[in-house]
Tab-separated table of C-alpha atoms and ligand atoms in Angstrom:
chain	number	residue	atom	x	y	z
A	1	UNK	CA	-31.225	-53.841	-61.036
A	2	UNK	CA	-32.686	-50.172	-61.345
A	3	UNK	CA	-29.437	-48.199	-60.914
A	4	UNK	CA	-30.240	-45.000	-58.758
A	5	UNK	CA	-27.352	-43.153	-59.351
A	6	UNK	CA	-27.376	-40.181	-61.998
A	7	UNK	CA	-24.518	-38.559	-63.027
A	8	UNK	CA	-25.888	-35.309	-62.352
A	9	UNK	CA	-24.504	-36.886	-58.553
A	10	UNK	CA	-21.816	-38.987	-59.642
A	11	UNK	CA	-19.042	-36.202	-61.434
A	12	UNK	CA	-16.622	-37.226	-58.866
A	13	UNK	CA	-12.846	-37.874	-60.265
A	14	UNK	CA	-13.434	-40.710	-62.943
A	15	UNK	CA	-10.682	-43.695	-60.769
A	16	UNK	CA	-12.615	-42.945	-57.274
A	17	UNK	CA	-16.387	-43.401	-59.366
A	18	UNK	CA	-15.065	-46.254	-60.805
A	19	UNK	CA	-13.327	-47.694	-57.204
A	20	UNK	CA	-16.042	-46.645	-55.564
A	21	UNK	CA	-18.447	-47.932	-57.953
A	22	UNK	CA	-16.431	-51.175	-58.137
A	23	UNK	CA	-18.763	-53.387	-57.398
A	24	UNK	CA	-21.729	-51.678	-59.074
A	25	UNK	CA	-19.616	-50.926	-62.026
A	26	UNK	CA	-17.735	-54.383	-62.048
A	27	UNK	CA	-20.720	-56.534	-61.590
A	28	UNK	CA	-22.880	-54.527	-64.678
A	29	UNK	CA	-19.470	-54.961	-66.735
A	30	UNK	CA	-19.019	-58.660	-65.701
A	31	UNK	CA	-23.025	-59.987	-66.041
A	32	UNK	CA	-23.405	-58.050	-69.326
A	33	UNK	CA	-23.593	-60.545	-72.483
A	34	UNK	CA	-24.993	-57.817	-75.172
A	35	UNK	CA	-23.118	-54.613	-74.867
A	36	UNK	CA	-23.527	-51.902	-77.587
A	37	UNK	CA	-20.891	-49.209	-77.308
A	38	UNK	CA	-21.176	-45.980	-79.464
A	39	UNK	CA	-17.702	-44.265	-79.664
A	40	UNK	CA	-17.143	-40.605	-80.865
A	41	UNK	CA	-14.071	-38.711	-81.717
A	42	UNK	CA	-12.789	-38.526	-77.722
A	43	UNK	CA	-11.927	-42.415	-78.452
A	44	UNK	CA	-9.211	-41.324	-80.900
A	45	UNK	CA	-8.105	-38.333	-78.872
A	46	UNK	CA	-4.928	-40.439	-77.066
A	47	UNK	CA	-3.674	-41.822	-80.542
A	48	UNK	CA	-3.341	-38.583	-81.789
A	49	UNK	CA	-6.683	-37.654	-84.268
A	50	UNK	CA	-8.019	-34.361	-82.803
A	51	UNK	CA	-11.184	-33.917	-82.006
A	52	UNK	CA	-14.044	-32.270	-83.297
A	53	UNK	CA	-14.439	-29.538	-80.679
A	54	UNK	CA	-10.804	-28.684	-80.829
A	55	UNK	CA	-9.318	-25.867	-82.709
A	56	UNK	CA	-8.075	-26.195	-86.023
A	57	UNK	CA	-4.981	-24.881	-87.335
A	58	UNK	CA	-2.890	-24.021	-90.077
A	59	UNK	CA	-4.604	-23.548	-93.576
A	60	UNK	CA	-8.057	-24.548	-91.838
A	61	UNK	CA	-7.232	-21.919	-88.511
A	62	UNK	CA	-10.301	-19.472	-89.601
A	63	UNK	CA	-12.773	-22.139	-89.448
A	64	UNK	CA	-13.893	-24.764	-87.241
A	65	UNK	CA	-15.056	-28.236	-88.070
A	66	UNK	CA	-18.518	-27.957	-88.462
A	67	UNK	CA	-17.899	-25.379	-90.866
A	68	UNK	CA	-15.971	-27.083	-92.730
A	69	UNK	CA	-17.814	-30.643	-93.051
A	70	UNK	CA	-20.904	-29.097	-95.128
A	71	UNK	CA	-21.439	-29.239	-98.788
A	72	UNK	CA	-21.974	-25.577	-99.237
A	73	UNK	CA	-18.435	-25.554	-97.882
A	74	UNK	CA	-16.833	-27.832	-100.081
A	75	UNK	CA	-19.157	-26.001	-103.054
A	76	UNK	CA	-17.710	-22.691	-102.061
A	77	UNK	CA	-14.260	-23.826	-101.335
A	78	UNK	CA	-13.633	-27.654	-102.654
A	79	UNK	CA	-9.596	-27.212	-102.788
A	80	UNK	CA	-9.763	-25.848	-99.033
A	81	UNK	CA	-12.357	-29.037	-97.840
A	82	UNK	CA	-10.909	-31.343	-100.049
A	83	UNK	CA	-6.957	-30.669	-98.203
A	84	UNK	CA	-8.785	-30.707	-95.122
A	85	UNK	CA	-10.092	-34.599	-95.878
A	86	UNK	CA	-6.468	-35.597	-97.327
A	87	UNK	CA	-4.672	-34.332	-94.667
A	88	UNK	CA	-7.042	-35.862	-92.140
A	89	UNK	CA	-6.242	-39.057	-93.440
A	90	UNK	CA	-2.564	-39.117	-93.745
A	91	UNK	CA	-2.544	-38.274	-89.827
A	92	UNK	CA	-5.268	-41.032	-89.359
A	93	UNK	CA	-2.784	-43.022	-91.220
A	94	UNK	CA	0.598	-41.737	-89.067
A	95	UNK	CA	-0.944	-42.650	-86.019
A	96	UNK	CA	-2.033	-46.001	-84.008
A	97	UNK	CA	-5.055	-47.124	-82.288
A	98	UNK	CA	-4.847	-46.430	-78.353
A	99	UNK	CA	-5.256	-48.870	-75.069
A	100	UNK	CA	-8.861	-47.917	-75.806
A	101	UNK	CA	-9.519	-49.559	-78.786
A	102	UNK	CA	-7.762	-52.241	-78.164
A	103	UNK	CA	-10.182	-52.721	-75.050
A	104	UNK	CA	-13.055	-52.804	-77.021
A	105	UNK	CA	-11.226	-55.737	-78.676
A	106	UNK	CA	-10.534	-57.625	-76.098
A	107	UNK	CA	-13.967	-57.097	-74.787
A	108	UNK	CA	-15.517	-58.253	-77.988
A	109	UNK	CA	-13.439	-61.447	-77.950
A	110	UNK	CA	-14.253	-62.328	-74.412
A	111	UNK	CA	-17.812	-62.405	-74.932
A	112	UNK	CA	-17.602	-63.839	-78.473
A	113	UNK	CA	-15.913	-66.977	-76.729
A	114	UNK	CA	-18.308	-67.339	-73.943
A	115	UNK	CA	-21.627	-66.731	-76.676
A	116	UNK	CA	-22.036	-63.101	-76.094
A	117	UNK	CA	-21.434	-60.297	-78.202
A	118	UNK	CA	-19.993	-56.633	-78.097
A	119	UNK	CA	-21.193	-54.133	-81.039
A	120	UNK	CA	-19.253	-51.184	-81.709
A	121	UNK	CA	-21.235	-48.138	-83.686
A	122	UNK	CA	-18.692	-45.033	-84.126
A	123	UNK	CA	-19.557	-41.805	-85.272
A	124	UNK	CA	-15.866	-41.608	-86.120
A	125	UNK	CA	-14.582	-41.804	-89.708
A	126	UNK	CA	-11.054	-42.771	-88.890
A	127	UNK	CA	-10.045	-46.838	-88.905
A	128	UNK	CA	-8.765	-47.115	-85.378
A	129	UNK	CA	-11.265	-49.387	-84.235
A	130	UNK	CA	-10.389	-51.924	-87.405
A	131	UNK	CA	-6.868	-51.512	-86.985
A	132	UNK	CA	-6.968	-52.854	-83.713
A	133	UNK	CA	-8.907	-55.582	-84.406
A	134	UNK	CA	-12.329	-55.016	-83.643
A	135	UNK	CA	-15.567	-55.748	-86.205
A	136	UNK	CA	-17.001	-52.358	-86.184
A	137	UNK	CA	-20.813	-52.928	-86.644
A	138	UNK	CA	-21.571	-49.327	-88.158
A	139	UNK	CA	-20.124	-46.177	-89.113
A	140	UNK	CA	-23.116	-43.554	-88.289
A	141	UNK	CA	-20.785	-40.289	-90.549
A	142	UNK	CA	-19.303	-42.716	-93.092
A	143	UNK	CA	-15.211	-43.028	-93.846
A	144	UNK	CA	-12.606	-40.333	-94.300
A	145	UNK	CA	-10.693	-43.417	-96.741
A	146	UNK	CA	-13.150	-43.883	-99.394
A	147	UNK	CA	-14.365	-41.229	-101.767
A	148	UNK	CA	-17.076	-40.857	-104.650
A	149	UNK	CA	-18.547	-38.258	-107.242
A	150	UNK	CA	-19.997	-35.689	-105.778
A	151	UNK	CA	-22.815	-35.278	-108.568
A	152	UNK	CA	-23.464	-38.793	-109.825
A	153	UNK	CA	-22.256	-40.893	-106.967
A	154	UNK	CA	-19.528	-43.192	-108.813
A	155	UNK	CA	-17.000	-44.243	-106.582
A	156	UNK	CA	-13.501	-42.967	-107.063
A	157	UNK	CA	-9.886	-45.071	-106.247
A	158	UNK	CA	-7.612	-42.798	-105.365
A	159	UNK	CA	-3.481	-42.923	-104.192
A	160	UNK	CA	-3.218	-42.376	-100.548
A	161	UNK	CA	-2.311	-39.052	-99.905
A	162	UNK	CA	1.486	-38.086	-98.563
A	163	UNK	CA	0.852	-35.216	-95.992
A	164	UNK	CA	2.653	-35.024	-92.939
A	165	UNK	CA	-0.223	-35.133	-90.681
A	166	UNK	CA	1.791	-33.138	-88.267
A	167	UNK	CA	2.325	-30.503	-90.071
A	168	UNK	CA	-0.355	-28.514	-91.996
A	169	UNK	CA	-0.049	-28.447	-95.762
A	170	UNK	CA	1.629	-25.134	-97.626
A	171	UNK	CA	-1.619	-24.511	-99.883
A	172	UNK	CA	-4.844	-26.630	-100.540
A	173	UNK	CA	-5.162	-28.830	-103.669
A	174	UNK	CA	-8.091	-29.106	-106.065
A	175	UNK	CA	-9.895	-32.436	-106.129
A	176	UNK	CA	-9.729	-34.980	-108.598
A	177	UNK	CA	-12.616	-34.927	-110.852
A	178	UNK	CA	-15.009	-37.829	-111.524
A	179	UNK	CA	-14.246	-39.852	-114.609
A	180	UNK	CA	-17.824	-40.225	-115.495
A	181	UNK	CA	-19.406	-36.807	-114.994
A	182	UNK	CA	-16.700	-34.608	-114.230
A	183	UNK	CA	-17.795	-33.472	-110.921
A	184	UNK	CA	-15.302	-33.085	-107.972
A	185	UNK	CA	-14.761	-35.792	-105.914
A	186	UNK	CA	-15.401	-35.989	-102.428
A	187	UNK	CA	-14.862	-37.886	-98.874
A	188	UNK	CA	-17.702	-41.107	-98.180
A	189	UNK	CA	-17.993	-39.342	-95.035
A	190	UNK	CA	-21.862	-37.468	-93.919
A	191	UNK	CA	-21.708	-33.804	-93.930
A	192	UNK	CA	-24.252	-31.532	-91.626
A	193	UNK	CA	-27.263	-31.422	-93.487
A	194	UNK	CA	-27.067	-34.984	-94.630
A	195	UNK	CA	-28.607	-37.627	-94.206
A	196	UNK	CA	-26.688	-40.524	-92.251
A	197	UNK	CA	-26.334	-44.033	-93.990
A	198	UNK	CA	-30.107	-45.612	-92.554
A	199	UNK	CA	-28.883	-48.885	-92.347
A	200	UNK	CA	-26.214	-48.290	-90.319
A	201	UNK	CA	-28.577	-46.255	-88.046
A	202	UNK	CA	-31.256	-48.710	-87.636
A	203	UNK	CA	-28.761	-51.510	-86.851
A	204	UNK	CA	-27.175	-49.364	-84.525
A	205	UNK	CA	-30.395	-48.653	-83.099
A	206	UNK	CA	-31.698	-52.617	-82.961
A	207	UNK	CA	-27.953	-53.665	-81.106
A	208	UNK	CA	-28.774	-50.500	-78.508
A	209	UNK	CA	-33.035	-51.626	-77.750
A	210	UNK	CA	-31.488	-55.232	-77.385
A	211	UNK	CA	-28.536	-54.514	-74.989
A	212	UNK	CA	-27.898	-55.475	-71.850
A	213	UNK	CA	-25.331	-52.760	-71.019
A	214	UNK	CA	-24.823	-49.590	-73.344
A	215	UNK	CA	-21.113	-47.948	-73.282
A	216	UNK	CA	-21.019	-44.357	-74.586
A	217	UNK	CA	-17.354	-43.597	-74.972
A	218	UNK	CA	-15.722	-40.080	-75.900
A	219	UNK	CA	-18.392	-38.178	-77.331
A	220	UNK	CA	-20.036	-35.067	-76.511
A	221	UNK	CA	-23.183	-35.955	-77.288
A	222	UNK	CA	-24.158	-33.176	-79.478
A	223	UNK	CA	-24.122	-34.165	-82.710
A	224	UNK	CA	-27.874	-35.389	-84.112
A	225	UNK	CA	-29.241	-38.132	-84.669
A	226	UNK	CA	-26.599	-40.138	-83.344
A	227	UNK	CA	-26.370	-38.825	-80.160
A	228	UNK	CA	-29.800	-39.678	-79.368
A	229	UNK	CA	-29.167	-43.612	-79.965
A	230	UNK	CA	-28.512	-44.125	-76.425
A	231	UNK	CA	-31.373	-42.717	-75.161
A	232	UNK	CA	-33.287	-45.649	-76.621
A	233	UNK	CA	-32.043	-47.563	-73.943
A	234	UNK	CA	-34.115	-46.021	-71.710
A	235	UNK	CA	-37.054	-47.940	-73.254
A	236	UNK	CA	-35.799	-50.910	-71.076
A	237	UNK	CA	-34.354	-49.922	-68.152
A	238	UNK	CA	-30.668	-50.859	-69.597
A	239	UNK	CA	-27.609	-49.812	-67.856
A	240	UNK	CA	-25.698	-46.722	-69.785
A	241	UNK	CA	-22.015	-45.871	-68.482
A	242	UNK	CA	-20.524	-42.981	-70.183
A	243	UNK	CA	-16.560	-43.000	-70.503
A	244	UNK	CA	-15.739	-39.021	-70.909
A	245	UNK	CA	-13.107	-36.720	-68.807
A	246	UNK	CA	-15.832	-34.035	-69.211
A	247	UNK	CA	-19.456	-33.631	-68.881
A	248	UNK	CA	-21.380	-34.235	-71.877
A	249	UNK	CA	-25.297	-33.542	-73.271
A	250	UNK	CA	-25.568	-37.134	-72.229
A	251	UNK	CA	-24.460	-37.484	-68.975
A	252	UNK	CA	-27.622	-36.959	-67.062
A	253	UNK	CA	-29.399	-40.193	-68.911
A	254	UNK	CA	-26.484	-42.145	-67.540
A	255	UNK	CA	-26.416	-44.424	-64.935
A	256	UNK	CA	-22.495	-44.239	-64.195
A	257	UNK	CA	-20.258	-41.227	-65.350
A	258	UNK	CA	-16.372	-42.648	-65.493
A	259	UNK	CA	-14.981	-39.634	-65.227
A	260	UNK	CA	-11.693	-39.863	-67.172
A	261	UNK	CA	-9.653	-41.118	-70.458
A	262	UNK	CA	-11.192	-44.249	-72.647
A	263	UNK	CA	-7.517	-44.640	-72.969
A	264	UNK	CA	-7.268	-45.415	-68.986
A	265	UNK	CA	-11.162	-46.310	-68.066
A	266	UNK	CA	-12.061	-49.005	-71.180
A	267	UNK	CA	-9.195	-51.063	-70.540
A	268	UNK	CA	-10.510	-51.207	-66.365
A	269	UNK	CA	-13.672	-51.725	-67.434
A	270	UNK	CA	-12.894	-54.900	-69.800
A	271	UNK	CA	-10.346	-56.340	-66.553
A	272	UNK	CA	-13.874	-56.014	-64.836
A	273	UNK	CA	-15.225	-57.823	-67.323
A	274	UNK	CA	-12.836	-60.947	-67.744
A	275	UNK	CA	-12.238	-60.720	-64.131
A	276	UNK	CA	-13.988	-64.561	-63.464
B	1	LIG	C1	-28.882	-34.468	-90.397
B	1	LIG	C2	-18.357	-36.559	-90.563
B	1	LIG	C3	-30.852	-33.972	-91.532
B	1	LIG	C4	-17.607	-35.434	-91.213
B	1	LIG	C5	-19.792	-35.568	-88.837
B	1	LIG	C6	-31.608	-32.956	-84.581
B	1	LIG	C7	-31.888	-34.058	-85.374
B	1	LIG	C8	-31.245	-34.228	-86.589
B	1	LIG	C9	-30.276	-33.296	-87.008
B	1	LIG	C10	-30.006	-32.213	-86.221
B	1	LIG	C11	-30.661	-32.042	-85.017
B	1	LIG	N1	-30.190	-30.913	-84.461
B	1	LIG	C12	-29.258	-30.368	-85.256
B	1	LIG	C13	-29.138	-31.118	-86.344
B	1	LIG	C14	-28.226	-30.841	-87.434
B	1	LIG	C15	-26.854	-31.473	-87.258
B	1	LIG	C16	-26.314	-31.370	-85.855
B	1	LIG	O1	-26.351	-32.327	-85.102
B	1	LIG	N2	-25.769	-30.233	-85.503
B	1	LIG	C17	-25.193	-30.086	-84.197
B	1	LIG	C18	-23.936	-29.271	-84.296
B	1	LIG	C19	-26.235	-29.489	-83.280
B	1	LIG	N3	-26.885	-32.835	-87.665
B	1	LIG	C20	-26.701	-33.116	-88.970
B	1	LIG	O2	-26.562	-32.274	-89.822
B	1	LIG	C21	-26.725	-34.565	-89.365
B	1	LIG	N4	-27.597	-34.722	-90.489
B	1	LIG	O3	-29.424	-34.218	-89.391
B	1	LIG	O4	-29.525	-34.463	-91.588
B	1	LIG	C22	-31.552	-34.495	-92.685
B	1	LIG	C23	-32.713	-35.211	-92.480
B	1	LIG	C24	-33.393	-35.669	-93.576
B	1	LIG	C25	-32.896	-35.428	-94.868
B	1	LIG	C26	-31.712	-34.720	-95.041
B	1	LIG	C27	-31.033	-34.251	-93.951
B	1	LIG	C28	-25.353	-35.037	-89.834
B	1	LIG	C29	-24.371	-34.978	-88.714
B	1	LIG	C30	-23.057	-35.649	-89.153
B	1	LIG	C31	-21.982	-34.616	-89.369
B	1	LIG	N5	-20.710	-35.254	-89.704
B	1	LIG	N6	-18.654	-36.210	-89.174
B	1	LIG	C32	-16.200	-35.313	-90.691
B	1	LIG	O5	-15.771	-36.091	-89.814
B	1	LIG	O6	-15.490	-34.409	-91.191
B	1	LIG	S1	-20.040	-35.215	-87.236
B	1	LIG	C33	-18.542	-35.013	-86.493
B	1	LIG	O7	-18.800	-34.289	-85.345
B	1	LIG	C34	-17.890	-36.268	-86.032
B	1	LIG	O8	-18.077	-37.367	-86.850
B	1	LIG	C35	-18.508	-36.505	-84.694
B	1	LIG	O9	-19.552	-37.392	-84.776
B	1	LIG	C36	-19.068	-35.184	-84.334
B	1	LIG	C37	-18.404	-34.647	-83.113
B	1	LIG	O10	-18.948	-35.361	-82.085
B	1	LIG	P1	-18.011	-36.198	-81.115
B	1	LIG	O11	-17.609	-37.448	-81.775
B	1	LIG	O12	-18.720	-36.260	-79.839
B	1	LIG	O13	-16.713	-35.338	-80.951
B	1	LIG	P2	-16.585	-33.998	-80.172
B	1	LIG	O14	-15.345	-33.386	-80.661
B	1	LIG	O15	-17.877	-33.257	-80.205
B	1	LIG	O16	-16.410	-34.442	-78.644
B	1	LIG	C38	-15.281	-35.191	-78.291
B	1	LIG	C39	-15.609	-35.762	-76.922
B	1	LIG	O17	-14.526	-36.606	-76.544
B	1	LIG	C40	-15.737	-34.707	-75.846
B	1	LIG	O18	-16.859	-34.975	-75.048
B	1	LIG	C41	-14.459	-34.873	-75.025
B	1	LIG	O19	-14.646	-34.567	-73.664
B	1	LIG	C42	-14.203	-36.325	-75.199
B	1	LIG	N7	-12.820	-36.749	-75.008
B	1	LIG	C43	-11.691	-36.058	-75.257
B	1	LIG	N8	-10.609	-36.819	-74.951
B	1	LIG	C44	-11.093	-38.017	-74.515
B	1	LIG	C45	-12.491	-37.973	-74.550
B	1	LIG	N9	-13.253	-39.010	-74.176
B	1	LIG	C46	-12.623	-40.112	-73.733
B	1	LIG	N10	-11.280	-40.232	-73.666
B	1	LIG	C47	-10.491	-39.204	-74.044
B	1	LIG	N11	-9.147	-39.325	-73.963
B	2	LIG	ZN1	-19.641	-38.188	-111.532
């Protein structure tokens, strides 16, 4: 089924695309036995982990993300990165994964049992899509929860930290150094200018070229190369619904724009799904 309808057409409110689409939207959702989804921070919005586009605040107020997620940042400033990463993950840790993620789940399950399969690729670094159960087939920017040498690459256990991810920290904190070299530690997560993991890339780009459906949920689509692994659906004529409130760089390779919360949409979607 060639699916006419671009989203340049569709941005109507997200519940009347996906009534209207129903049976479009329902049918794709229900016949689908390979879906790839690639998530991005909008996934994590409802449970609490703010976004990448959103404003920062507190001791990190001046700067905005992509400033701070370099290495000439954390050169220039490691105590003011390296607060940035702890405090990150004690909110991660404060808060739970959302009706979306627990979609995804449920999704994965269903087609497990009937000899299908649903791959999730985030670009996320939280664990909200573990938590809740799912097998998470590749994280594209690494982990915020694991951490290694900045110089010679040794990994590094470290205590949780114990910020109040709701509040931001009084002053920044040096990093721990690396037991081996003495460099500063730092987050498994990729910064701009890095390279992504490759083997989490090319599997992420083998479960997208042998989809049947591709599900592009709460990004914006900006950040490279990961943004362009949907597009290689395209190379077969798969279906591509993107689950976003707002428009995105993506939204005009889509077939179907549900216009609205993962939160609200993934969990119709999957009832789609199931729905016998
Ligand atoms: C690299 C880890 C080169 C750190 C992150 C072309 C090709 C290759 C590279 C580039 C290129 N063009 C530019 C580049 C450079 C750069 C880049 O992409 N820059 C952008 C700004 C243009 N890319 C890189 O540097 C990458 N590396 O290219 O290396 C290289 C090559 C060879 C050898 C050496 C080097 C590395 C990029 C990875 C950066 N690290 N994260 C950390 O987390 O601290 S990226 C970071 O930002 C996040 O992980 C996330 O992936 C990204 C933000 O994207 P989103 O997830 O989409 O989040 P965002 O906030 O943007 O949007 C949220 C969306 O959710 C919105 O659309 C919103 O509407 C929606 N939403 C909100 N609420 C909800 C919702 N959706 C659903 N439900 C809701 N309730
Ligand atoms: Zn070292």
């Amino acid at each position: 089924m060639t699916l006419t309808l671009r989203c340049a057409a569709a941005t109507v409110e997200s519940m009347q695309v996906l009534q209207e689409m129903t049976d479009d939207v329902a049918s794709l959702a229900r016949d689908a036995q390979k879906v790839a989804v690639l998530t991005g921070a909008g996934i994590s919005a409802e449970s609490g982990v703010p976004t990448f586009r959103e404003v920062q605040t507190g001791l990190w107020e001046r700067f905005s993300a992509q400033d701070l997620a370099t290495t000439d940042a954390f050169s220039a400033n490691p105590a003011l990165v390296w607060t940035w990463y702890r405090w990150r993950q004690s909110l991660i840790r404060q808060v739970e994964p959302n009706p979306g993620h627990i979609a995804l789940v449920e999704w994965q399950r269903h087609l497990a049992e009937r000899g299908g399969r649903l791959t999730i690729a985030t670009q996320n670094v939280d664990d909200l899509h573990e938590r809740a159960g799912a097998r998470v087939l590749a994280h594209l920017h690494g982990s915020i929860f694991t951490h290694r040498c900045a110089e010679c690459g040794t990994a590094a256990q470290l205590p949780d930290p114990t910020y109040n991810g709701f509040e931001s920290p009084p002053e920044p904190e040096e990093p721990p150094v690396c037991q081996d070299c003495g460099a500063h530690i730092r987050p498994d997560v990729v910064w701009f200018g890095e390279m992504l993991p490759m083997e989490a890339f090319e599997a992420t780009a083998a479960t997208i070229r042998n989809a049947d459906l591709v599900i592009v949920a709460g990004t914006s689509g900006i950040v490279q190369p990961a943004a362009s692994l949907p597009l290689l659906a395209l190379e077969r004529g798969t279906p591509l619904i993107e689950v976003n409130p707002e428009l995105t760089e993506l939204s005009e390779t889509m077939d179907y724009c549900l216009r609205g919360s993962s939160g609200s949409l993934l969990p119709a979607l999957v009832s789609a799904a199931a729905a016998q």
